[in-house]
GROMACS .gro file of C-alpha atoms in nm:
model
  141
    1UNK     CA    1   2.621  -3.015  -0.721
    2UNK     CA    2   2.861  -2.993  -0.429
    3UNK     CA    3   2.868  -2.712  -0.179
    4UNK     CA    4   3.132  -2.604   0.069
    5UNK     CA    5   3.130  -2.503   0.432
    6UNK     CA    6   3.390  -2.405   0.685
    7UNK     CA    7   3.437  -2.599   1.005
    8UNK     CA    8   3.677  -2.505   1.281
    9UNK     CA    9   3.775  -2.752   1.549
   10UNK     CA   10   3.811  -2.508   1.837
   11UNK     CA   11   4.086  -2.493   2.101
   12UNK     CA   12   3.882  -2.694   2.354
   13UNK     CA   13   3.833  -2.975   2.100
   14UNK     CA   14   4.210  -3.002   2.053
   15UNK     CA   15   4.294  -2.954   2.421
   16UNK     CA   16   4.062  -3.244   2.509
   17UNK     CA   17   4.207  -3.465   2.234
   18UNK     CA   18   3.879  -3.497   2.042
   19UNK     CA   19   3.997  -3.379   1.699
   20UNK     CA   20   4.034  -3.730   1.556
   21UNK     CA   21   3.691  -3.838   1.677
   22UNK     CA   22   3.528  -3.523   1.539
   23UNK     CA   23   3.702  -3.555   1.201
   24UNK     CA   24   3.590  -3.919   1.185
   25UNK     CA   25   3.228  -3.813   1.247
   26UNK     CA   26   3.256  -3.550   0.974
   27UNK     CA   27   3.384  -3.807   0.723
   28UNK     CA   28   3.120  -4.063   0.825
   29UNK     CA   29   2.855  -3.795   0.763
   30UNK     CA   30   2.961  -3.793   0.398
   31UNK     CA   31   3.186  -3.488   0.386
   32UNK     CA   32   3.499  -3.470   0.175
   33UNK     CA   33   3.776  -3.267   0.339
   34UNK     CA   34   3.903  -3.031   0.068
   35UNK     CA   35   4.160  -2.853   0.285
   36UNK     CA   36   4.262  -2.831   0.650
   37UNK     CA   37   4.544  -2.699   0.863
   38UNK     CA   38   4.633  -2.649   1.225
   39UNK     CA   39   4.681  -2.286   1.326
   40UNK     CA   40   4.688  -2.067   1.632
   41UNK     CA   41   4.497  -1.747   1.572
   42UNK     CA   42   4.625  -1.426   1.722
   43UNK     CA   43   4.373  -1.217   1.915
   44UNK     CA   44   4.362  -0.978   1.617
   45UNK     CA   45   4.289  -1.263   1.375
   46UNK     CA   46   4.011  -1.395   1.601
   47UNK     CA   47   3.866  -1.044   1.622
   48UNK     CA   48   3.874  -1.021   1.242
   49UNK     CA   49   3.709  -1.357   1.192
   50UNK     CA   50   3.433  -1.283   1.445
   51UNK     CA   51   3.396  -0.915   1.342
   52UNK     CA   52   3.025  -0.973   1.276
   53UNK     CA   53   2.980  -1.025   1.653
   54UNK     CA   54   3.173  -0.715   1.766
   55UNK     CA   55   2.977  -0.530   2.033
   56UNK     CA   56   2.789  -0.838   2.151
   57UNK     CA   57   2.837  -0.943   2.514
   58UNK     CA   58   3.019  -1.267   2.425
   59UNK     CA   59   3.260  -1.113   2.168
   60UNK     CA   60   3.557  -1.047   2.397
   61UNK     CA   61   3.540  -1.389   2.562
   62UNK     CA   62   3.498  -1.561   2.225
   63UNK     CA   63   3.799  -1.394   2.068
   64UNK     CA   64   4.012  -1.464   2.377
   65UNK     CA   65   3.905  -1.828   2.370
   66UNK     CA   66   3.965  -1.871   1.997
   67UNK     CA   67   4.318  -1.731   2.034
   68UNK     CA   68   4.395  -1.936   2.346
   69UNK     CA   69   4.531  -2.243   2.166
   70UNK     CA   70   4.556  -2.423   1.835
   71UNK     CA   71   4.252  -2.490   1.622
   72UNK     CA   72   4.189  -2.670   1.293
   73UNK     CA   73   3.994  -2.496   1.016
   74UNK     CA   74   3.861  -2.733   0.749
   75UNK     CA   75   3.694  -2.680   0.413
   76UNK     CA   76   3.424  -2.943   0.375
   77UNK     CA   77   3.241  -3.045   0.059
   78UNK     CA   78   2.903  -3.214   0.029
   79UNK     CA   79   2.564  -3.142  -0.121
   80UNK     CA   80   2.378  -2.912   0.124
   81UNK     CA   81   2.706  -2.875   0.315
   82UNK     CA   82   2.609  -2.581   0.537
   83UNK     CA   83   2.264  -2.703   0.637
   84UNK     CA   84   2.373  -3.060   0.698
   85UNK     CA   85   2.680  -2.955   0.896
   86UNK     CA   86   2.473  -2.728   1.121
   87UNK     CA   87   2.253  -3.029   1.193
   88UNK     CA   88   2.560  -3.249   1.261
   89UNK     CA   89   2.715  -3.005   1.509
   90UNK     CA   90   2.393  -2.920   1.697
   91UNK     CA   91   2.285  -2.613   1.890
   92UNK     CA   92   2.542  -2.359   2.011
   93UNK     CA   93   2.458  -2.449   2.371
   94UNK     CA   94   2.552  -2.817   2.415
   95UNK     CA   95   2.277  -2.851   2.677
   96UNK     CA   96   2.023  -2.771   2.404
   97UNK     CA   97   2.190  -2.979   2.132
   98UNK     CA   98   2.029  -3.302   2.019
   99UNK     CA   99   2.178  -3.635   2.125
  100UNK     CA  100   2.444  -3.758   1.885
  101UNK     CA  101   2.552  -3.412   1.770
  102UNK     CA  102   2.915  -3.303   1.795
  103UNK     CA  103   2.843  -3.025   2.043
  104UNK     CA  104   2.628  -3.248   2.264
  105UNK     CA  105   2.904  -3.511   2.276
  106UNK     CA  106   3.218  -3.294   2.288
  107UNK     CA  107   3.140  -2.937   2.398
  108UNK     CA  108   3.181  -2.824   2.757
  109UNK     CA  109   2.987  -2.495   2.747
  110UNK     CA  110   2.806  -2.255   2.517
  111UNK     CA  111   3.137  -2.075   2.451
  112UNK     CA  112   3.363  -2.382   2.453
  113UNK     CA  113   3.143  -2.570   2.210
  114UNK     CA  114   3.412  -2.773   2.027
  115UNK     CA  115   3.336  -2.669   1.670
  116UNK     CA  116   3.238  -2.378   1.447
  117UNK     CA  117   3.023  -2.419   1.138
  118UNK     CA  118   2.925  -2.159   0.880
  119UNK     CA  119   2.562  -2.049   0.907
  120UNK     CA  120   2.493  -1.976   0.539
  121UNK     CA  121   2.640  -2.041   0.195
  122UNK     CA  122   2.735  -1.674   0.171
  123UNK     CA  123   2.915  -1.676   0.506
  124UNK     CA  124   3.081  -2.008   0.421
  125UNK     CA  125   3.247  -1.847   0.118
  126UNK     CA  126   3.365  -1.550   0.325
  127UNK     CA  127   3.488  -1.767   0.612
  128UNK     CA  128   3.668  -2.012   0.385
  129UNK     CA  129   3.845  -1.718   0.222
  130UNK     CA  130   3.964  -1.602   0.564
  131UNK     CA  131   4.174  -1.918   0.609
  132UNK     CA  132   4.229  -2.065   0.260
  133UNK     CA  133   4.308  -1.939  -0.089
  134UNK     CA  134   4.123  -2.066  -0.395
  135UNK     CA  135   4.447  -2.207  -0.539
  136UNK     CA  136   4.511  -2.408  -0.221
  137UNK     CA  137   4.167  -2.565  -0.241
  138UNK     CA  138   4.191  -2.639  -0.614
  139UNK     CA  139   4.523  -2.815  -0.553
  140UNK     CA  140   4.344  -3.049  -0.310
  141UNK     CA  141   4.048  -3.142  -0.532
   0.00000   0.00000   0.00000
């Protein structure tokens, strides 16, 4: 059985020209890319996506950062997609991430940490729906 997760290559990843390297690592880790696009979120869209964090000290900075430049949301497919992707990207703070993880290798700070990954199957479904329609994904299977 295949599962899905959402990844977002964040503005710092694109600004630093790392998107190709990160996508290559994702593919080498056994993920199939079901859908992807390059977008630039408005502040309101970033606030909507990160609504679960509203009221937390990092919320304002996070939504400003995520709307500061283009990013690439991707729908990824693999057995145990969420769990395995969280392992591949590493800890939120790149200083605490294990060697060889995406955040350890490409992030510059806890906020500018190169990539987002869903934290549960339930949230993956919600997050994927924020950026992609079911019909778009089916067309790419």
